[in-house]
Short mmCIF file of N, CA and C in Angstrom, two decimals:
data_model
loop_
_atom_site.label_atom_id
_atom_site.label_comp_id
_atom_site.label_asym_id
_atom_site.label_seq_id
_atom_site.Cartn_x
_atom_site.Cartn_y
_atom_site.Cartn_z
N MET A 879 3.13 -36.59 -8.39
CA MET A 879 2.43 -36.30 -9.02
C MET A 879 1.54 -37.65 -9.31
N ALA A 880 -0.17 -37.34 -9.34
CA ALA A 880 -0.62 -37.74 -9.01
C ALA A 880 -0.76 -38.76 -10.84
N LYS A 881 -1.24 -40.11 -11.74
CA LYS A 881 -1.70 -40.14 -12.97
C LYS A 881 -3.43 -40.60 -12.30
N ALA A 882 -3.29 -40.02 -13.79
CA ALA A 882 -5.25 -39.66 -13.75
C ALA A 882 -5.98 -40.75 -14.66
N ASN A 883 -6.75 -41.96 -14.74
CA ASN A 883 -6.74 -42.71 -15.84
C ASN A 883 -7.20 -41.67 -17.28
N TYR A 884 -6.55 -42.91 -18.18
CA TYR A 884 -7.21 -42.51 -19.54
C TYR A 884 -5.60 -41.63 -20.33
N GLY A 885 -4.50 -41.39 -19.39
CA GLY A 885 -3.58 -41.09 -19.53
C GLY A 885 -3.42 -39.60 -19.19
N VAL A 886 -4.62 -39.22 -18.98
CA VAL A 886 -4.59 -37.55 -18.42
C VAL A 886 -3.27 -37.35 -17.01
N ASN A 887 -2.60 -36.43 -16.73
CA ASN A 887 -1.81 -35.88 -15.83
C ASN A 887 -2.70 -35.12 -15.28
N VAL A 888 -2.59 -35.21 -14.38
CA VAL A 888 -2.53 -34.34 -13.28
C VAL A 888 -1.84 -33.94 -11.67
N THR A 889 -2.42 -32.80 -11.67
CA THR A 889 -0.79 -32.70 -10.46
C THR A 889 -1.62 -31.72 -9.18
N ILE A 890 -1.80 -32.68 -8.08
CA ILE A 890 -2.44 -32.52 -6.71
C ILE A 890 -1.37 -31.63 -5.62
N ASN A 891 -1.80 -30.15 -5.43
CA ASN A 891 -0.75 -30.13 -4.68
C ASN A 891 -1.91 -28.90 -3.40
N ALA A 892 -1.34 -28.68 -2.15
CA ALA A 892 -2.09 -28.07 -1.06
C ALA A 892 -1.27 -26.35 -0.74
N GLU A 893 -2.11 -25.79 -0.87
CA GLU A 893 -1.54 -24.42 -0.21
C GLU A 893 -1.92 -24.15 0.84
N ALA A 894 -1.34 -23.31 1.35
CA ALA A 894 -1.96 -23.24 3.11
C ALA A 894 -2.97 -21.49 2.31
N ALA A 895 -4.37 -21.28 3.18
CA ALA A 895 -5.40 -20.30 2.84
C ALA A 895 -4.49 -19.12 2.78
N ARG A 896 -4.32 -18.39 1.79
CA ARG A 896 -4.32 -17.05 1.57
C ARG A 896 -4.81 -15.69 1.31
N PRO A 897 -5.50 -14.77 1.99
CA PRO A 897 -5.97 -13.52 1.50
C PRO A 897 -6.70 -13.73 0.29
N ILE A 898 -8.09 -13.30 0.59
CA ILE A 898 -8.33 -13.09 -0.57
C ILE A 898 -9.64 -11.32 -0.66
N ALA A 899 -9.27 -11.32 -1.49
CA ALA A 899 -9.42 -9.04 -1.36
C ALA A 899 -10.22 -9.08 -2.31
N ILE A 900 -11.52 -8.23 -1.60
CA ILE A 900 -12.54 -8.19 -2.52
C ILE A 900 -12.92 -6.60 -2.86
N GLU A 901 -13.35 -6.67 -4.09
CA GLU A 901 -13.57 -4.99 -4.25
C GLU A 901 -14.95 -4.41 -4.02
N SER A 902 -14.88 -3.78 -3.52
CA SER A 902 -16.79 -2.92 -3.59
C SER A 902 -16.91 -1.67 -3.90
N LEU A 903 -17.87 -1.62 -3.74
CA LEU A 903 -18.11 0.58 -4.53
C LEU A 903 -18.57 1.08 -3.42
N THR A 904 -19.27 0.50 -2.55
CA THR A 904 -19.30 0.97 -1.34
C THR A 904 -18.52 1.54 -0.41
N PRO A 905 -18.99 3.22 -1.01
CA PRO A 905 -18.28 4.14 0.43
C PRO A 905 -18.17 3.85 1.76
N ILE A 906 -16.90 4.61 2.79
CA ILE A 906 -17.36 3.66 4.28
C ILE A 906 -16.95 5.58 4.49
N GLY A 907 -17.77 5.86 5.49
CA GLY A 907 -17.57 7.25 5.55
C GLY A 907 -16.36 7.22 7.17
N ILE A 908 -15.57 7.63 7.63
CA ILE A 908 -15.22 7.78 9.12
C ILE A 908 -14.94 8.79 9.35
N ALA A 909 -15.29 9.41 10.33
CA ALA A 909 -15.49 10.73 11.26
C ALA A 909 -14.07 10.23 12.47
N GLY A 910 -13.17 10.76 12.14
CA GLY A 910 -12.20 10.26 13.69
C GLY A 910 -11.34 11.43 13.53
N TYR A 911 -10.00 12.22 14.55
CA TYR A 911 -9.10 12.39 14.46
C TYR A 911 -7.98 11.90 14.09
N GLN A 912 -6.95 12.47 13.69
CA GLN A 912 -5.70 12.37 13.10
C GLN A 912 -5.06 13.19 12.87
N GLU A 913 -3.78 12.36 13.54
CA GLU A 913 -2.39 13.81 14.17
C GLU A 913 -1.74 13.92 12.37
N GLY A 914 -1.61 14.71 12.94
CA GLY A 914 -1.19 15.58 10.50
C GLY A 914 -1.84 15.67 10.63
N LEU A 915 -2.95 14.85 9.96
CA LEU A 915 -4.08 15.17 8.97
C LEU A 915 -5.47 16.02 9.32
N GLU A 916 -5.66 16.81 8.34
CA GLU A 916 -5.95 17.81 8.43
C GLU A 916 -7.31 18.11 8.20
N LYS A 917 -7.85 19.09 9.39
CA LYS A 917 -9.91 18.46 9.27
C LYS A 917 -10.65 18.66 8.16
N GLY A 918 -11.54 17.78 8.37
CA GLY A 918 -13.06 18.50 7.33
C GLY A 918 -12.71 16.90 6.77
N LEU A 919 -13.64 17.68 5.19
CA LEU A 919 -13.45 15.54 5.07
C LEU A 919 -12.32 15.58 4.04
N HIS A 920 -12.43 14.35 3.58
CA HIS A 920 -10.64 13.66 2.25
C HIS A 920 -12.21 12.83 1.46
N PHE A 921 -11.25 12.35 0.61
CA PHE A 921 -11.32 10.75 -0.06
C PHE A 921 -10.08 10.53 -0.97
N TYR A 922 -10.66 8.75 -0.49
CA TYR A 922 -9.52 7.83 -1.44
C TYR A 922 -10.74 7.28 -2.06
N ILE A 923 -9.42 6.01 -3.49
CA ILE A 923 -10.54 6.15 -4.18
C ILE A 923 -10.77 4.75 -3.75
N ASN A 924 -9.52 4.28 -3.27
CA ASN A 924 -9.47 3.06 -2.46
C ASN A 924 -8.58 3.08 -0.94
N VAL A 925 -8.70 1.62 -0.34
CA VAL A 925 -8.28 1.48 1.37
C VAL A 925 -7.01 1.75 1.25
N SER A 926 -6.22 0.95 -0.12
CA SER A 926 -4.95 1.48 -0.34
C SER A 926 -4.53 2.72 -0.11
N ALA A 927 -4.54 3.02 -1.24
CA ALA A 927 -4.88 4.97 -1.53
C ALA A 927 -4.37 5.41 -0.28
N ALA A 928 -5.15 5.02 0.58
CA ALA A 928 -6.07 5.79 2.43
C ALA A 928 -4.83 5.29 3.17
N MET A 929 -4.72 4.44 2.95
CA MET A 929 -2.99 3.41 3.67
C MET A 929 -1.96 5.13 3.29
N ASP A 930 -1.38 4.24 1.79
CA ASP A 930 -0.72 5.17 1.80
C ASP A 930 -0.44 6.41 2.44
N ALA A 931 -1.20 7.27 2.69
CA ALA A 931 -2.11 8.58 2.55
C ALA A 931 -1.34 8.78 3.89
N LEU A 932 -1.85 7.79 4.97
CA LEU A 932 -2.07 8.05 6.29
C LEU A 932 -0.36 7.20 6.70
N LYS A 933 0.29 6.59 6.21
CA LYS A 933 1.76 5.71 6.55
C LYS A 933 2.43 6.61 7.33
N GLU A 934 2.32 7.27 6.99
CA GLU A 934 3.34 8.22 7.59
C GLU A 934 3.06 9.53 8.37
N LEU A 935 1.47 9.95 8.83
CA LEU A 935 0.97 10.62 9.72
C LEU A 935 1.30 9.74 11.40
N GLY A 936 0.87 10.60 12.44
CA GLY A 936 1.09 10.53 14.17
C GLY A 936 0.01 9.12 14.33
N SER A 937 -0.46 8.90 15.34
CA SER A 937 -1.17 8.47 15.61
C SER A 937 -2.95 8.89 15.32
N GLY A 938 -3.79 8.05 15.49
CA GLY A 938 -5.59 8.42 15.93
C GLY A 938 -6.27 7.54 15.30
N SER A 939 -7.34 7.60 15.61
CA SER A 939 -8.63 6.76 15.31
C SER A 939 -8.94 6.27 13.83
N ILE A 940 -9.17 7.09 12.94
CA ILE A 940 -9.21 7.92 11.63
C ILE A 940 -7.90 6.42 10.63
N LYS A 941 -6.72 6.15 10.94
CA LYS A 941 -5.71 5.46 10.71
C LYS A 941 -5.94 4.01 11.18
N ASN A 942 -6.00 3.36 12.66
CA ASN A 942 -6.74 2.99 13.34
C ASN A 942 -7.54 2.10 12.35
N ALA A 943 -9.78 3.01 12.65
CA ALA A 943 -9.71 2.19 11.20
C ALA A 943 -9.25 2.21 10.02
N VAL A 944 -8.58 2.85 9.24
CA VAL A 944 -8.56 2.66 8.47
C VAL A 944 -7.89 0.53 7.85
N LYS A 945 -5.88 0.74 9.08
CA LYS A 945 -5.69 0.04 8.45
C LYS A 945 -6.61 -1.44 9.14
N GLY A 946 -7.70 -1.68 9.73
CA GLY A 946 -8.02 -2.76 9.37
C GLY A 946 -9.43 -2.73 9.19
N ILE A 947 -9.78 -1.82 7.83
CA ILE A 947 -10.86 -2.33 6.92
C ILE A 947 -9.67 -3.42 6.17
N TYR A 948 -8.86 -2.14 5.12
CA TYR A 948 -7.16 -3.36 4.59
C TYR A 948 -7.32 -4.33 5.35
N ASP A 949 -6.28 -4.33 6.43
CA ASP A 949 -6.33 -6.31 7.29
C ASP A 949 -7.37 -6.46 6.72
N GLN A 950 -8.23 -6.18 7.14
CA GLN A 950 -9.30 -7.55 6.09
C GLN A 950 -9.91 -7.79 5.11
N GLY A 951 -9.07 -6.81 4.19
CA GLY A 951 -8.74 -7.58 2.67
C GLY A 951 -10.13 -6.75 2.08
N VAL A 952 -10.25 -5.78 1.77
CA VAL A 952 -11.41 -4.96 1.37
C VAL A 952 -10.79 -3.38 0.62
N GLU A 953 -11.60 -3.68 -0.87
CA GLU A 953 -10.60 -2.45 -1.08
C GLU A 953 -12.19 -1.52 -1.91
N THR A 954 -12.16 -0.27 -1.38
CA THR A 954 -13.74 0.18 -1.52
C THR A 954 -13.23 2.64 -1.16
N PRO A 955 -14.01 2.42 -1.66
CA PRO A 955 -13.78 3.68 -1.48
C PRO A 955 -14.27 4.08 -0.30
N ILE A 956 -13.23 5.34 0.22
CA ILE A 956 -13.20 6.19 1.95
C ILE A 956 -13.03 7.15 2.40
N ILE A 957 -14.22 7.61 2.39
CA ILE A 957 -14.23 9.45 2.94
C ILE A 957 -14.50 9.17 3.99
N ILE A 958 -13.18 10.16 4.78
CA ILE A 958 -13.17 10.22 6.28
C ILE A 958 -13.37 11.98 6.78
N SER A 959 -13.74 12.49 7.84
CA SER A 959 -14.64 13.51 8.17
C SER A 959 -13.40 13.49 9.54
N VAL A 960 -12.40 14.55 9.22
CA VAL A 960 -11.61 14.61 10.59
C VAL A 960 -11.73 16.16 10.91
N PHE A 961 -11.80 15.57 13.17
CA PHE A 961 -12.05 16.80 13.90
C PHE A 961 -10.23 17.06 15.01
N GLU A 962 -10.50 17.89 15.11
CA GLU A 962 -9.73 17.93 16.20
C GLU A 962 -9.89 17.82 18.17
N LYS A 963 -9.10 16.50 18.17
CA LYS A 963 -9.02 15.41 19.68
C LYS A 963 -9.02 16.99 20.64
N THR A 964 -8.95 18.26 20.67
CA THR A 964 -8.15 18.99 21.50
C THR A 964 -9.78 19.67 22.00
N GLY A 965 -8.74 20.31 24.33
CA GLY A 965 -10.59 20.41 24.69
C GLY A 965 -10.68 19.27 26.23
N ASP A 966 -11.83 19.49 26.66
CA ASP A 966 -12.51 18.66 27.42
C ASP A 966 -13.14 18.65 26.27
N ASP A 967 -13.84 17.12 27.86
CA ASP A 967 -14.45 15.99 26.33
C ASP A 967 -15.95 16.46 26.03
N SER A 968 -16.92 17.51 26.81
CA SER A 968 -17.17 18.37 25.88
C SER A 968 -17.60 19.10 24.66
N VAL A 969 -16.31 19.43 24.68
CA VAL A 969 -15.72 20.57 22.74
C VAL A 969 -14.92 19.36 22.57
N VAL A 970 -15.19 17.60 22.75
CA VAL A 970 -14.43 16.44 21.54
C VAL A 970 -16.01 15.99 21.22
N ILE A 971 -16.40 16.09 21.89
CA ILE A 971 -17.87 15.71 21.44
C ILE A 971 -18.60 16.37 20.41
N THR A 972 -18.52 17.80 20.75
CA THR A 972 -19.24 18.07 19.61
C THR A 972 -18.89 18.25 18.47
N ASN A 973 -17.10 18.63 18.24
CA ASN A 973 -16.18 18.53 17.65
C ASN A 973 -17.05 17.59 16.70
N ALA A 974 -16.96 15.64 17.10
CA ALA A 974 -17.33 14.64 16.47
C ALA A 974 -18.53 14.37 15.71
N GLN A 975 -19.86 15.27 16.99
CA GLN A 975 -20.71 15.24 15.84
C GLN A 975 -20.68 15.98 14.73
N ASN A 976 -19.66 17.40 14.53
CA ASN A 976 -20.23 17.88 13.82
C ASN A 976 -19.33 17.71 12.12
N ALA A 977 -18.40 16.33 12.44
CA ALA A 977 -17.15 15.50 11.48
C ALA A 977 -18.38 14.67 11.37
N VAL A 978 -19.59 13.67 11.44
CA VAL A 978 -20.52 13.25 11.51
C VAL A 978 -21.24 13.50 10.28
N GLU A 979 -21.74 15.16 11.02
CA GLU A 979 -22.71 15.57 10.25
C GLU A 979 -22.08 15.76 9.21
N ASN A 980 -21.00 16.55 8.49
CA ASN A 980 -20.33 17.38 7.64
C ASN A 980 -20.58 16.06 6.26
N PHE A 981 -19.86 14.09 6.79
CA PHE A 981 -21.14 13.41 5.91
C PHE A 981 -21.85 14.16 4.53
N LYS A 982 -22.57 14.81 5.54
CA LYS A 982 -24.10 15.82 4.68
C LYS A 982 -23.26 16.00 3.10
N PHE A 983 -22.29 16.55 2.87
CA PHE A 983 -21.44 17.19 2.09
C PHE A 983 -20.82 16.31 1.74
N ALA A 984 -20.72 15.50 1.28
CA ALA A 984 -19.34 14.26 0.66
C ALA A 984 -19.69 14.06 -1.10
N LYS A 985 -20.89 13.72 -1.78
CA LYS A 985 -21.31 14.20 -2.67
C LYS A 985 -21.45 14.98 -3.11
N SER A 986 -21.52 16.39 -3.16
CA SER A 986 -21.50 17.49 -3.74
C SER A 986 -19.35 17.79 -3.91
N GLU A 987 -18.90 17.36 -2.69
CA GLU A 987 -17.26 18.34 -3.09
C GLU A 987 -16.77 16.38 -3.77
N PHE A 988 -16.80 15.12 -3.09
CA PHE A 988 -16.23 14.83 -3.95
C PHE A 988 -16.89 13.21 -4.91
N SER A 989 -18.41 13.70 -5.21
CA SER A 989 -19.92 12.66 -5.71
C SER A 989 -20.06 11.45 -5.86
N TYR A 990 -19.73 11.61 -4.77
CA TYR A 990 -19.28 10.25 -3.36
C TYR A 990 -20.45 10.48 -1.61
N ALA A 991 -21.62 9.59 -1.59
CA ALA A 991 -21.80 9.77 -0.03
C ALA A 991 -20.95 8.18 -0.02
N PRO A 992 -20.82 8.69 1.55
CA PRO A 992 -20.67 7.43 2.33
C PRO A 992 -22.14 6.47 2.78
N ASN A 993 -22.44 4.94 2.24
CA ASN A 993 -23.53 4.09 2.76
C ASN A 993 -22.43 3.15 3.96
N ILE A 994 -21.84 3.27 4.94
CA ILE A 994 -21.48 3.34 5.94
C ILE A 994 -21.24 4.52 6.84
N ILE A 995 -20.91 4.38 7.60
CA ILE A 995 -20.86 5.76 8.38
C ILE A 995 -20.69 4.84 10.05
N ILE A 996 -19.11 5.42 10.18
CA ILE A 996 -18.83 4.59 11.24
C ILE A 996 -17.45 5.80 12.82
N ALA A 997 -17.34 5.89 13.62
CA ALA A 997 -17.07 6.95 14.19
C ALA A 997 -16.49 6.12 15.39
N PRO A 998 -15.54 5.48 15.04
CA PRO A 998 -14.60 4.50 16.08
C PRO A 998 -14.18 5.30 17.21
N GLU A 999 -14.64 4.75 18.76
CA GLU A 999 -14.22 5.53 19.29
C GLU A 999 -14.63 5.61 20.19
N LEU A 1000 -15.62 6.40 19.29
CA LEU A 1000 -16.28 7.44 20.01
C LEU A 1000 -18.00 7.09 19.68
N SER A 1001 -18.43 6.24 19.04
CA SER A 1001 -19.67 5.54 19.08
C SER A 1001 -20.75 5.59 19.97
N GLY A 1002 -20.24 4.96 21.27
CA GLY A 1002 -21.05 4.70 22.37
C GLY A 1002 -21.57 6.20 22.74
N GLU A 1003 -21.08 7.01 22.93
CA GLU A 1003 -21.14 7.78 22.97
C GLU A 1003 -22.76 8.73 22.71
N ASP A 1004 -23.87 9.24 23.60
CA ASP A 1004 -25.23 9.42 23.08
C ASP A 1004 -24.64 9.53 22.45
N ALA A 1005 -24.64 11.68 22.18
CA ALA A 1005 -24.49 12.40 21.20
C ALA A 1005 -23.92 11.96 19.76
N ILE A 1006 -22.50 11.10 19.80
CA ILE A 1006 -22.59 10.74 18.18
C ILE A 1006 -22.98 10.33 18.29
N LYS A 1007 -23.93 9.24 18.68
CA LYS A 1007 -24.58 7.83 18.44
C LYS A 1007 -26.07 8.29 17.80
N GLY A 1008 -26.38 9.08 18.41
CA GLY A 1008 -27.54 10.18 18.03
C GLY A 1008 -27.14 10.73 17.04
N ALA A 1009 -26.33 11.37 16.28
CA ALA A 1009 -25.61 12.65 14.95
C ALA A 1009 -25.32 11.01 13.86
N LEU A 1010 -24.84 10.09 13.93
CA LEU A 1010 -25.15 9.07 13.36
C LEU A 1010 -25.27 8.57 12.99
N GLU A 1011 -26.85 8.21 14.04
CA GLU A 1011 -28.43 7.98 13.19
C GLU A 1011 -29.05 9.09 12.50
N SER A 1012 -28.95 10.38 12.72
CA SER A 1012 -29.54 11.20 12.03
C SER A 1012 -29.22 11.33 10.27
N THR A 1013 -26.79 11.39 10.33
CA THR A 1013 -27.21 11.83 8.82
C THR A 1013 -27.04 10.38 8.20
N ALA A 1014 -26.74 9.18 9.21
CA ALA A 1014 -27.42 7.92 8.35
C ALA A 1014 -28.44 7.83 7.51
N GLU A 1015 -29.87 9.09 8.45
CA GLU A 1015 -30.83 8.66 7.95
C GLU A 1015 -31.37 9.68 6.84
N LYS A 1016 -30.34 10.29 6.76
CA LYS A 1016 -31.03 11.75 6.09
C LYS A 1016 -30.69 10.44 4.43
N LEU A 1017 -28.90 10.72 3.91
CA LEU A 1017 -27.87 9.70 3.46
C LEU A 1017 -28.33 7.98 2.66
N LYS A 1018 -29.58 7.87 3.55
CA LYS A 1018 -30.26 6.74 3.53
C LYS A 1018 -28.74 5.30 3.43
N ALA A 1019 -28.08 5.78 5.01
CA ALA A 1019 -26.88 4.82 4.43
C ALA A 1019 -26.66 4.20 6.06
N THR A 1020 -26.54 2.99 6.45
CA THR A 1020 -25.83 1.84 6.96
C THR A 1020 -24.96 3.23 8.87
N ALA A 1021 -25.67 3.12 10.11
CA ALA A 1021 -24.71 3.80 10.52
C ALA A 1021 -24.07 2.51 12.07
N ILE A 1022 -22.77 2.24 12.61
CA ILE A 1022 -23.09 1.26 12.76
C ILE A 1022 -21.83 1.76 14.49
N ILE A 1023 -22.66 2.00 15.69
CA ILE A 1023 -22.69 2.37 16.03
C ILE A 1023 -23.00 1.29 17.85
N ASP A 1024 -21.09 1.84 18.43
CA ASP A 1024 -20.28 0.41 19.46
C ASP A 1024 -21.51 0.53 20.81
N LEU A 1025 -21.80 -0.09 21.42
CA LEU A 1025 -22.60 -0.63 22.39
C LEU A 1025 -21.75 -0.79 23.56
N LYS A 1026 -21.95 0.12 24.83
CA LYS A 1026 -21.49 0.54 25.92
C LYS A 1026 -21.84 -0.64 26.83
N ALA A 1027 -21.74 -1.55 27.36
CA ALA A 1027 -21.04 -3.09 26.99
C ALA A 1027 -20.29 -3.37 28.42
#
């Protein structure tokens, strides 16, 4: 314990870095595939609720994306649009486009519309990139797109 002047006692200690949780009201829309989750729109009030719901499910791009957001310490509403990843590539791309476009109906269904839209693992495809851009423009949202570089 260190002593300061004039009889005031202070304690000095060093603590290791710790995560800082950030609460946000900016809904994030995730379009992707997820084993064990019914296709269509799903809403979770925060990332922790989404993690709890996805914990027991199989693998998928949605679970990976939600875990990435959770690992960053962000608590925000999550809107998920699930599609089936079955068939050849053209069918998967069409399903993904439809999932992205389903975000247009989120406001009427959940009273929340996404302000950020992502389609992890697939947003580098030109057709999905176009769907992300047009949906984001309609919702006045931001689409995050992967580059093929």
